[in-house]
CSV table of C-alpha atoms and ligand atoms in Angstrom, one decimal:
chain,number,residue,atom,x,y,z
A,1,MET,CA,0.0,0.0,0.0
A,2,GLU,CA,1.3,3.5,-1.0
A,3,TYR,CA,1.5,6.1,1.7
A,4,THR,CA,2.3,9.8,1.4
A,5,THR,CA,3.9,11.2,4.5
A,6,GLN,CA,2.3,14.7,4.9
A,7,GLN,CA,-0.5,13.5,7.1
A,8,ASN,CA,-0.9,11.0,9.9
A,9,PHE,CA,-4.0,9.8,11.6
A,10,GLU,CA,-3.5,12.2,14.5
A,11,THR,CA,-3.4,15.3,12.3
A,12,LEU,CA,-6.5,14.0,10.5
A,13,GLY,CA,-8.3,14.2,13.8
A,14,VAL,CA,-8.7,10.5,14.4
A,15,SER,CA,-9.3,9.9,18.1
A,16,GLU,CA,-6.9,8.2,20.5
A,17,ALA,CA,-9.2,5.3,21.0
A,18,LEU,CA,-9.6,4.7,17.2
A,19,LEU,CA,-5.8,5.1,16.8
A,20,ALA,CA,-5.3,2.3,19.3
A,21,GLY,CA,-7.9,0.2,17.5
A,22,LEU,CA,-6.2,0.7,14.2
A,23,ALA,CA,-2.9,-0.2,15.6
A,24,LYS,CA,-4.3,-3.6,16.6
A,25,GLN,CA,-4.8,-4.2,12.9
A,26,ASN,CA,-1.3,-2.9,12.2
A,27,ILE,CA,-2.7,0.2,10.5
A,28,THR,CA,-0.5,3.1,11.4
A,29,HIS,CA,-0.4,5.4,8.4
A,30,PRO,CA,-3.3,6.7,6.4
A,31,THR,CA,-3.5,5.9,2.7
A,32,ASP,CA,-3.9,8.6,0.1
A,33,ILE,CA,-7.7,8.2,-0.1
A,34,GLN,CA,-7.9,8.2,3.7
A,35,GLN,CA,-5.9,11.4,3.9
A,36,LYS,CA,-8.3,13.1,1.5
A,37,MET,CA,-11.6,11.6,2.6
A,38,ILE,CA,-11.4,11.8,6.4
A,39,PRO,CA,-11.2,15.6,6.6
A,40,ALA,CA,-13.7,16.0,3.7
A,41,ILE,CA,-16.3,13.7,5.4
A,42,CYS,CA,-15.7,15.4,8.7
A,43,THR,CA,-16.9,18.7,7.2
A,44,GLY,CA,-20.4,17.2,6.8
A,45,LYS,CA,-20.5,18.1,3.1
A,46,ASP,CA,-21.4,15.6,0.3
A,47,VAL,CA,-18.4,13.8,-1.1
A,48,VAL,CA,-17.6,11.9,-4.3
A,49,GLY,CA,-14.3,10.0,-4.0
A,50,ARG,CA,-12.5,8.0,-6.6
A,51,SER,CA,-9.9,5.5,-5.4
A,52,GLU,CA,-8.3,2.4,-6.7
A,53,THR,CA,-9.4,-0.9,-5.3
A,54,GLY,CA,-7.7,-2.1,-2.2
A,55,SER,CA,-6.6,1.4,-1.3
A,56,GLY,CA,-8.2,1.5,2.1
A,57,LYS,CA,-11.5,3.1,1.1
A,58,THR,CA,-13.6,1.3,3.7
A,59,LEU,CA,-11.7,2.9,6.5
A,60,ALA,CA,-11.6,6.2,4.6
A,61,TYR,CA,-15.4,6.5,5.3
A,62,LEU,CA,-15.7,4.4,8.4
A,63,LEU,CA,-13.3,6.5,10.5
A,64,PRO,CA,-15.0,9.8,9.9
A,65,ILE,CA,-18.4,8.1,10.4
A,66,PHE,CA,-17.1,6.9,13.8
A,67,LEU,CA,-15.9,10.4,14.6
A,68,ARG,CA,-19.3,11.9,13.7
A,69,ILE,CA,-21.5,9.5,15.5
A,70,ASP,CA,-22.9,10.6,18.8
A,71,GLN,CA,-22.2,7.6,21.0
A,72,ASN,CA,-24.9,8.7,23.5
A,73,VAL,CA,-27.6,8.4,20.9
A,74,ARG,CA,-28.9,4.9,20.0
A,75,GLY,CA,-30.4,4.4,16.6
A,76,THR,CA,-29.3,4.6,13.0
A,77,GLN,CA,-26.9,7.5,12.4
A,78,ALA,CA,-25.2,6.1,9.3
A,79,ILE,CA,-26.4,3.9,6.4
A,80,ILE,CA,-23.9,2.2,4.2
A,81,LEU,CA,-25.2,0.8,0.9
A,82,THR,CA,-23.3,-1.7,-1.2
A,83,PRO,CA,-24.2,-3.5,-4.5
A,84,THR,CA,-23.3,-6.9,-3.2
A,85,HIS,CA,-24.0,-8.9,0.0
A,86,GLU,CA,-20.4,-10.0,0.3
A,87,LEU,CA,-19.1,-6.4,0.3
A,88,ALA,CA,-21.7,-5.4,2.9
A,89,ALA,CA,-20.7,-8.3,5.1
A,90,GLN,CA,-17.0,-7.3,4.8
A,91,VAL,CA,-17.7,-3.6,5.6
A,92,GLN,CA,-19.9,-4.5,8.6
A,93,LYS,CA,-17.1,-6.8,9.9
A,94,GLN,CA,-14.6,-4.0,9.6
A,95,ALA,CA,-17.0,-1.7,11.5
A,96,GLU,CA,-17.5,-4.3,14.2
A,97,LEU,CA,-13.7,-4.9,14.5
A,98,LEU,CA,-12.9,-1.3,14.7
A,99,ALA,CA,-15.4,-0.7,17.5
A,100,LYS,CA,-14.2,-3.7,19.4
A,101,ASN,CA,-10.5,-2.9,19.0
A,102,ALA,CA,-11.0,0.7,19.8
A,103,GLY,CA,-13.3,-0.1,22.7
A,104,VAL,CA,-16.0,2.4,21.6
A,105,PRO,CA,-19.7,1.7,22.1
A,106,ILE,CA,-20.7,1.9,18.4
A,107,SER,CA,-22.6,-1.0,17.1
A,108,SER,CA,-23.5,-2.0,13.5
A,109,ALA,CA,-25.9,-4.4,11.8
A,110,LEU,CA,-25.9,-6.2,8.5
A,111,ILE,CA,-29.1,-5.7,6.6
A,112,ILE,CA,-29.2,-7.9,3.4
A,113,GLY,CA,-31.9,-9.3,1.3
A,114,THR,CA,-31.2,-13.0,1.4
A,115,ALA,CA,-30.9,-13.3,5.2
A,116,GLY,CA,-33.9,-13.7,7.6
A,117,ILE,CA,-35.7,-10.5,8.1
A,118,GLN,CA,-36.9,-11.6,11.6
A,119,ARG,CA,-33.3,-11.8,12.9
A,120,GLN,CA,-32.5,-8.5,11.4
A,121,MET,CA,-35.5,-6.9,13.1
A,122,GLU,CA,-34.3,-8.4,16.4
A,123,LYS,CA,-30.9,-6.9,15.9
A,124,LEU,CA,-32.4,-3.5,15.1
A,125,LYS,CA,-34.1,-3.5,18.4
A,126,GLU,CA,-30.6,-3.0,19.9
A,127,LYS,CA,-30.6,0.3,17.9
A,128,PRO,CA,-27.2,0.1,16.2
A,129,GLN,CA,-25.8,3.4,15.0
A,130,ILE,CA,-24.5,1.9,11.7
A,131,VAL,CA,-26.5,-0.2,9.3
A,132,VAL,CA,-24.8,-1.8,6.3
A,133,GLY,CA,-26.5,-3.6,3.5
A,134,SER,CA,-28.5,-3.6,0.3
A,135,ALA,CA,-30.9,-0.8,-0.6
A,136,GLY,CA,-34.0,-3.0,-1.1
A,137,ARG,CA,-34.0,-4.6,2.3
A,138,MET,CA,-32.9,-1.3,3.9
A,139,LEU,CA,-36.0,0.5,2.4
A,140,ASP,CA,-38.2,-2.4,3.5
A,141,LEU,CA,-37.1,-2.0,7.1
A,142,ILE,CA,-37.3,1.8,7.1
A,143,LYS,CA,-40.9,1.5,5.9
A,144,ARG,CA,-41.6,-1.0,8.7
A,145,ARG,CA,-40.1,1.7,11.0
A,146,LYS,CA,-37.4,-0.7,12.3
A,147,ILE,CA,-34.7,1.7,11.1
A,148,GLN,CA,-35.2,5.3,12.2
A,149,ALA,CA,-34.2,7.2,9.1
A,150,HIS,CA,-34.6,10.7,10.7
A,151,LEU,CA,-31.5,10.2,12.8
A,152,VAL,CA,-29.3,9.5,9.8
A,153,LYS,CA,-26.4,11.9,9.4
A,154,THR,CA,-24.5,10.1,6.6
A,155,ILE,CA,-25.3,7.8,3.8
A,156,VAL,CA,-22.4,6.0,2.0
A,157,LEU,CA,-22.8,4.6,-1.4
A,158,ASP,CA,-19.9,2.1,-1.6
A,159,GLU,CA,-19.1,1.0,-5.2
A,160,GLY,CA,-21.4,3.9,-5.9
A,161,ASP,CA,-21.2,3.7,-9.7
A,162,ARG,CA,-23.0,0.3,-9.5
A,163,LEU,CA,-25.6,1.7,-7.1
A,164,LEU,CA,-26.4,4.5,-9.4
A,165,GLU,CA,-27.0,2.3,-12.4
A,166,ASP,CA,-30.5,1.9,-13.8
A,167,GLY,CA,-31.4,-1.3,-12.0
A,168,ASN,CA,-30.5,0.2,-8.5
A,169,PHE,CA,-30.9,4.0,-8.8
A,170,ALA,CA,-34.6,4.2,-8.0
A,171,VAL,CA,-34.4,2.2,-4.8
A,172,VAL,CA,-31.2,4.0,-3.7
A,173,GLN,CA,-33.0,7.3,-4.2
A,174,ALA,CA,-36.0,6.0,-2.3
A,175,VAL,CA,-33.7,5.2,0.7
A,176,ILE,CA,-32.1,8.6,0.5
A,177,LYS,CA,-35.5,10.3,0.4
A,178,THR,CA,-36.5,8.7,3.7
A,179,THR,CA,-33.8,10.7,5.5
A,180,LEU,CA,-33.6,14.4,6.3
A,181,ARG,CA,-32.4,16.9,3.7
A,182,ASP,CA,-29.3,17.9,5.7
A,183,ARG,CA,-27.8,14.5,5.9
A,184,GLN,CA,-24.6,13.9,4.1
A,185,LEU,CA,-24.1,11.7,1.0
A,186,VAL,CA,-20.8,10.0,0.3
A,187,LEU,CA,-20.1,8.1,-2.9
A,188,LEU,CA,-17.0,6.0,-3.4
A,189,SER,CA,-15.9,4.0,-6.4
A,190,ALA,CA,-12.8,2.9,-8.2
A,191,SER,CA,-14.3,4.4,-11.3
A,192,VAL,CA,-16.5,7.4,-11.6
A,193,SER,CA,-17.9,7.8,-15.1
A,194,GLY,CA,-19.5,11.0,-16.4
A,195,GLU,CA,-22.9,9.4,-16.0
A,196,THR,CA,-22.2,8.4,-12.4
A,197,LEU,CA,-21.1,11.9,-11.6
A,198,GLN,CA,-24.2,13.4,-13.3
A,199,ARG,CA,-26.5,11.1,-11.2
A,200,ALA,CA,-24.5,11.9,-8.1
A,201,LYS,CA,-25.0,15.6,-8.7
A,202,GLN,CA,-28.8,15.0,-9.0
A,203,ILE,CA,-28.9,13.7,-5.5
A,204,MET,CA,-26.1,15.7,-3.9
A,205,LYS,CA,-26.0,19.3,-2.7
A,206,ASP,CA,-24.4,22.0,-4.8
A,207,ASP,CA,-21.3,22.3,-2.7
A,208,MET,CA,-20.3,18.6,-2.9
A,209,MET,CA,-16.6,17.8,-2.9
A,210,GLN,CA,-14.9,15.7,-5.5
A,211,LEU,CA,-11.8,13.9,-4.5
A,212,GLU,CA,-9.4,11.7,-6.4
A,213,ALA,CA,-6.7,9.5,-5.0
A,214,GLN,CA,-3.5,8.6,-6.8
A,215,ALA,CA,-5.0,9.5,-10.2
A,216,GLN,CA,-1.6,10.6,-11.4
A,217,ARG,CA,-0.3,7.1,-11.0
A,218,GLY,CA,-3.2,5.5,-12.9
A,219,LEU,CA,-6.0,3.7,-11.2
A,220,VAL,CA,-4.5,0.2,-11.6
A,221,PRO,CA,-2.0,-0.6,-8.8
A,222,GLU,CA,1.5,-0.8,-10.3
A,223,ASN,CA,2.3,-4.0,-8.4
A,224,ILE,CA,-0.1,-6.0,-10.6
A,225,ALA,CA,1.4,-7.6,-13.8
A,226,HIS,CA,-1.0,-7.9,-16.7
A,227,HIS,CA,-0.6,-10.8,-19.1
A,228,TYR,CA,-2.7,-12.3,-21.8
A,229,ILE,CA,-2.5,-15.7,-23.6
A,230,LEU,CA,-3.9,-16.3,-27.0
A,231,THR,CA,-6.0,-19.4,-27.3
A,232,THR,CA,-9.3,-20.6,-28.8
A,233,HIS,CA,-12.7,-20.9,-27.2
A,234,ARG,CA,-12.4,-24.7,-27.3
A,235,GLU,CA,-8.9,-24.7,-25.7
A,236,LYS,CA,-9.6,-22.1,-23.0
A,237,PHE,CA,-10.3,-24.6,-20.2
A,238,LEU,CA,-7.3,-26.7,-21.1
A,239,MET,CA,-5.2,-23.5,-21.0
A,240,LEU,CA,-6.6,-22.7,-17.6
A,241,ARG,CA,-5.5,-26.0,-16.3
A,242,LYS,CA,-2.1,-25.5,-17.8
A,243,VAL,CA,-1.8,-22.1,-16.2
A,244,LEU,CA,-2.9,-23.4,-12.8
A,245,ALA,CA,-0.5,-26.4,-13.0
A,246,GLY,CA,2.4,-24.2,-14.1
A,247,GLU,CA,1.9,-21.2,-11.9
A,248,LYS,CA,0.7,-23.1,-8.8
A,249,PRO,CA,-1.0,-20.0,-7.4
A,250,THR,CA,-1.4,-19.7,-3.6
A,251,LYS,CA,-4.8,-18.1,-4.2
A,252,ALA,CA,-6.3,-17.7,-7.7
A,253,MET,CA,-9.7,-16.2,-8.6
A,254,ILE,CA,-11.1,-17.2,-11.9
A,255,PHE,CA,-13.6,-14.9,-13.5
A,256,LEU,CA,-16.4,-15.7,-15.9
A,257,ASN,CA,-18.8,-13.4,-17.5
A,258,ASN,CA,-21.8,-15.6,-17.1
A,259,PRO,CA,-22.6,-16.7,-13.5
A,260,GLU,CA,-24.5,-19.7,-14.9
A,261,ASN,CA,-21.2,-21.2,-16.0
A,262,ILE,CA,-19.6,-21.1,-12.5
A,263,GLU,CA,-21.0,-24.5,-11.4
A,264,VAL,CA,-19.8,-26.4,-14.4
A,265,THR,CA,-16.4,-24.8,-14.3
A,266,VAL,CA,-16.0,-25.7,-10.6
A,267,ASP,CA,-17.1,-29.3,-11.3
A,268,LYS,CA,-14.6,-29.6,-14.2
A,269,LEU,CA,-11.8,-28.3,-12.0
A,270,ASN,CA,-12.7,-30.6,-9.2
A,271,TYR,CA,-12.8,-33.5,-11.7
A,272,HIS,CA,-9.3,-32.7,-12.7
A,273,GLY,CA,-8.2,-32.8,-9.1
A,274,ILE,CA,-8.1,-29.0,-8.5
A,275,LYS,CA,-9.7,-28.0,-5.2
A,276,ALA,CA,-12.0,-25.2,-6.2
A,277,ASP,CA,-15.3,-23.7,-5.2
A,278,GLY,CA,-17.4,-20.9,-6.6
A,279,ILE,CA,-19.5,-17.9,-5.5
A,280,TYR,CA,-22.8,-18.5,-7.2
A,281,GLY,CA,-25.4,-15.8,-7.3
A,282,GLN,CA,-28.2,-18.3,-6.7
A,283,ALA,CA,-26.5,-20.4,-4.0
A,284,GLY,CA,-27.6,-20.1,-0.4
A,285,LYS,CA,-26.0,-17.6,1.9
A,286,GLU,CA,-24.3,-20.4,3.9
A,287,GLU,CA,-22.8,-21.9,0.8
A,288,ARG,CA,-21.4,-18.6,-0.4
A,289,LYS,CA,-20.0,-18.0,3.0
A,290,SER,CA,-18.4,-21.3,3.3
A,291,ALA,CA,-16.8,-21.0,-0.2
A,292,LEU,CA,-15.4,-17.7,0.8
A,293,GLU,CA,-14.1,-18.9,4.2
A,294,ASP,CA,-12.4,-21.9,2.6
A,295,PHE,CA,-10.7,-19.6,0.1
A,296,ARG,CA,-9.7,-17.1,2.7
A,297,ASN,CA,-8.2,-19.7,5.1
A,298,GLY,CA,-6.4,-21.5,2.3
A,299,LYS,CA,-8.5,-24.8,2.3
A,300,ILE,CA,-9.0,-24.2,-1.4
A,301,SER,CA,-6.7,-22.2,-3.6
A,302,VAL,CA,-9.1,-21.6,-6.5
A,303,LEU,CA,-12.3,-19.6,-6.4
A,304,VAL,CA,-14.5,-19.2,-9.4
A,305,ALA,CA,-16.6,-16.1,-9.6
A,306,SER,CA,-18.5,-13.7,-11.7
A,307,ASP,CA,-18.3,-9.9,-11.5
A,308,ILE,CA,-21.5,-9.7,-9.5
A,309,GLY,CA,-20.4,-12.0,-6.8
A,310,ALA,CA,-16.9,-10.7,-6.4
A,311,ARG,CA,-17.1,-7.0,-6.5
A,312,GLY,CA,-15.4,-5.2,-3.7
A,313,LEU,CA,-14.3,-8.4,-2.0
A,314,ASP,CA,-11.1,-8.0,0.0
A,315,ILE,CA,-9.4,-11.3,0.3
A,316,ALA,CA,-5.8,-11.2,1.5
A,317,ASP,CA,-3.0,-12.7,-0.5
A,318,VAL,CA,-4.8,-13.4,-3.8
A,319,THR,CA,-1.8,-14.0,-6.1
A,320,HIS,CA,-3.6,-14.6,-9.4
A,321,ILE,CA,-6.6,-13.4,-11.3
A,322,ILE,CA,-7.5,-15.5,-14.3
A,323,HIS,CA,-10.0,-14.2,-16.8
A,324,LEU,CA,-11.5,-17.3,-18.4
A,325,ASP,CA,-13.9,-14.8,-20.1
A,326,ILE,CA,-12.6,-11.3,-20.7
A,327,PRO,CA,-15.0,-8.5,-19.7
A,328,GLU,CA,-15.9,-6.1,-22.5
A,329,ASP,CA,-16.1,-3.3,-20.0
A,330,ALA,CA,-12.7,-1.8,-19.1
A,331,THR,CA,-14.0,-0.9,-15.6
A,332,GLN,CA,-14.9,-4.5,-14.9
A,333,TYR,CA,-11.3,-5.5,-15.8
A,334,LEU,CA,-10.0,-3.0,-13.3
A,335,HIS,CA,-12.3,-4.3,-10.6
A,336,ARG,CA,-11.3,-7.9,-11.3
A,337,ALA,CA,-7.5,-7.2,-11.5
A,338,GLY,CA,-7.7,-5.2,-8.2
A,339,ARG,CA,-8.7,-8.4,-6.3
A,340,CYS,CA,-5.0,-9.4,-6.4
A,341,GLY,CA,-1.9,-7.4,-5.4
A,342,ARG,CA,-3.6,-5.9,-2.4
A,343,ASN,CA,-1.6,-4.2,0.4
A,344,GLY,CA,1.3,-3.6,-1.9
A,345,LYS,CA,1.9,-7.3,-2.6
A,346,SER,CA,2.6,-8.4,-6.1
A,347,GLY,CA,-0.2,-9.9,-8.2
A,348,CYS,CA,-0.7,-11.3,-11.6
A,349,SER,CA,-3.7,-10.9,-13.8
A,350,ILE,CA,-3.9,-13.3,-16.8
A,351,SER,CA,-6.5,-13.0,-19.5
A,352,LEU,CA,-7.2,-16.0,-21.8
A,353,VAL,CA,-8.3,-14.5,-25.0
A,354,THR,CA,-9.2,-15.5,-28.5
A,355,PRO,CA,-7.7,-13.6,-31.4
A,356,TYR,CA,-11.0,-11.8,-31.7
A,357,GLU,CA,-11.1,-10.8,-28.0
A,358,ARG,CA,-7.6,-9.4,-28.2
A,359,LYS,CA,-9.0,-6.0,-29.1
A,360,TRP,CA,-10.3,-5.7,-25.5
A,361,ILE,CA,-6.7,-6.0,-24.2
A,362,HIS,CA,-5.8,-3.0,-26.4
A,363,LYS,CA,-8.7,-1.2,-25.0
A,364,TYR,CA,-7.7,-1.7,-21.4
A,365,GLU,CA,-4.2,-0.6,-22.2
A,366,LYS,CA,-5.5,2.6,-23.6
A,367,VAL,CA,-8.1,3.3,-20.9
A,368,TRP,CA,-6.0,2.5,-17.9
A,369,GLY,CA,-2.6,3.3,-19.3
A,370,ILE,CA,-1.3,-0.2,-18.5
A,371,ARG,CA,0.9,-2.6,-20.4
A,372,PHE,CA,0.0,-6.2,-21.1
A,373,THR,CA,2.6,-8.8,-22.0
A,374,GLN,CA,1.6,-11.6,-24.3
A,375,LYS,CA,2.5,-15.0,-22.8
A,376,ASP,CA,2.5,-18.6,-23.7
A,377,MET,CA,2.6,-21.8,-21.6
A,378,VAL,CA,5.7,-23.6,-22.7
A,379,GLN,CA,6.7,-26.9,-21.0
A,380,GLY,CA,4.6,-25.9,-17.9
A,381,LYS,CA,6.0,-22.4,-17.7
A,382,LEU,CA,4.5,-19.1,-18.4
A,383,VAL,CA,6.9,-17.4,-20.8
A,384,ASP,CA,6.9,-14.2,-22.9
A,385,SER,CA,5.6,-14.9,-26.3
A,386,ALA,CA,8.2,-12.6,-27.8
A,387,LYS,CA,10.8,-14.9,-26.3
A,388,THR,CA,9.2,-18.1,-27.7
A,389,LYS,CA,9.0,-16.5,-31.1
A,390,LYS,CA,12.7,-15.6,-31.0
A,391,ASP,CA,13.6,-19.2,-29.9
A,392,LEU,CA,11.6,-20.6,-32.8
A,393,GLU,CA,13.4,-18.3,-35.2
A,394,LYS,CA,16.7,-19.4,-33.9
A,395,LYS,CA,16.0,-23.1,-34.5
A,396,PRO,CA,17.4,-24.1,-37.9
A,397,GLN,CA,14.3,-24.8,-40.1
A,398,LYS,CA,14.1,-27.7,-42.5
A,399,GLN,CA,13.9,-26.5,-46.1
A,400,THR,CA,10.6,-27.5,-47.7
A,401,ASN,CA,10.1,-27.8,-51.4
A,402,THR,CA,8.2,-24.5,-51.4
A,403,THR,CA,10.9,-22.6,-49.6
A,404,LYS,CA,13.5,-24.1,-51.9
A,405,LYS,CA,11.4,-23.0,-54.9
A,406,SER,CA,10.9,-19.5,-53.6
A,407,LYS,CA,14.7,-19.3,-52.9
A,408,LYS,CA,15.4,-20.2,-56.5
A,409,THR,CA,13.0,-17.6,-57.9
A,410,SER,CA,14.3,-14.9,-55.7
A,411,GLU,CA,17.9,-15.8,-56.8
A,412,LYS,CA,16.7,-15.6,-60.4
A,413,ARG,CA,15.1,-12.2,-59.7
A,414,ASN,CA,18.3,-11.0,-58.1
A,415,LYS,CA,20.3,-12.0,-61.1
A,416,LYS,CA,18.0,-10.1,-63.3
B,501,AMP,P1,-10.3,-1.6,1.2
B,501,AMP,O1,-9.8,-0.8,0.1
B,501,AMP,O2,-11.1,-0.8,2.1
B,501,AMP,O3,-10.9,-2.8,0.7
B,501,AMP,O4,-9.0,-2.0,2.1
B,501,AMP,C1,-8.0,-2.9,1.6
B,501,AMP,C2,-7.2,-3.5,2.8
B,501,AMP,O5,-6.3,-2.5,3.2
B,501,AMP,C3,-8.0,-4.0,4.0
B,501,AMP,O6,-7.5,-5.2,4.3
B,501,AMP,C4,-7.6,-3.0,5.0
B,501,AMP,O7,-7.6,-3.5,6.3
B,501,AMP,C5,-6.3,-2.5,4.7
B,501,AMP,N1,-6.0,-1.1,5.1
B,501,AMP,C6,-6.9,-0.1,5.1
B,501,AMP,N2,-6.3,1.1,5.4
B,501,AMP,C7,-5.0,0.8,5.6
B,501,AMP,C8,-3.9,1.6,6.1
B,501,AMP,N3,-4.0,2.8,6.3
B,501,AMP,N4,-2.7,0.9,6.2
B,501,AMP,C9,-2.6,-0.4,5.9
B,501,AMP,N5,-3.6,-1.2,5.6
B,501,AMP,C10,-4.8,-0.6,5.4
């Protein structure tokens, strides 16, 4: 993780209790986005922040939320919305951990669609100050008056670009409308398109602040290497097996475009003796949780996912991202690749592409200013294609009849 040294948590106004709590997680220096977001959110103004994945954006909003919460008041003071349940669970875990480590009486609840509403209502009786979850369930519980929206000071839209997309925008707006006009809106995302910004402006106040972290270095962390291997549709799975066998990744995430193909891919991998599981959209909450747990604690080294399931997930030590399908959307590529190389560790993102799909690689290079290296699997090793070509050229080639013939004609031509 990159730090700049001008600011530290004390100068940003982080309390001693929170400092001590962070130290227990070995967090001692604020990241770039934290240096920018913490003071901005503390002003109470609306904020749009752009920051690369894995750059510490969760704490960039949780810390100022903790600072702004009135610990003597029970009831919802902050709502955090996320596009996926996994991300919500991760954020809520971080909030819980921070409160516990810092010894502050700030509690949080996870409010997501697939989980039992009865248990969530029980939890809400304890009047947690922070609720994290999906907009639909949140709205439901606000309408049932289980969440008191009038106390809300801050609403965070994490992975906000997704939350403002057509399918989600209406319900997100409905949640926002249940709160008072002077509450603060914070939107965070690795990518903020013109459309996202336009929608954000529709729901934010005129004096909203716009922040960018590390834009000058590009949005894709530099410690991730980007490779692609040319193959055919038919050979993709075989190539995947070759890459896994050759690279022996400690933790690899395999991405597919269509969630419906996750199950069959997992089955095929297991059939070939590769311990893998998947995060399926349709699977029960428990199954998803156990697949994630097994992957986190190293019981399995391969996790198959689609973009929907994996967005925003923070899993430590993912070494490889393999795109069995390549996303057409450059932003999606950024989100996927950002699952590896977290906390400054090195990571490797490998795209398996057909000659037709290679154009997307060029697109990502342009959009994100990154360089891809073409690779091949040769004798179980991932090697530069440029090198394999050179090696082939070096090998003395047998002269075929046609080459002999063309040599003769060119000699004739030269004589003329
Ligand atoms: P996020 O971008 O919020 O998903 O965070 C990525 C990872 O960075 C998480 O594991 C955090 O615990 C960790 N992290 C967040 N802030 C810092 C920091 N200031 N120093 C070191 N690690 C951090």
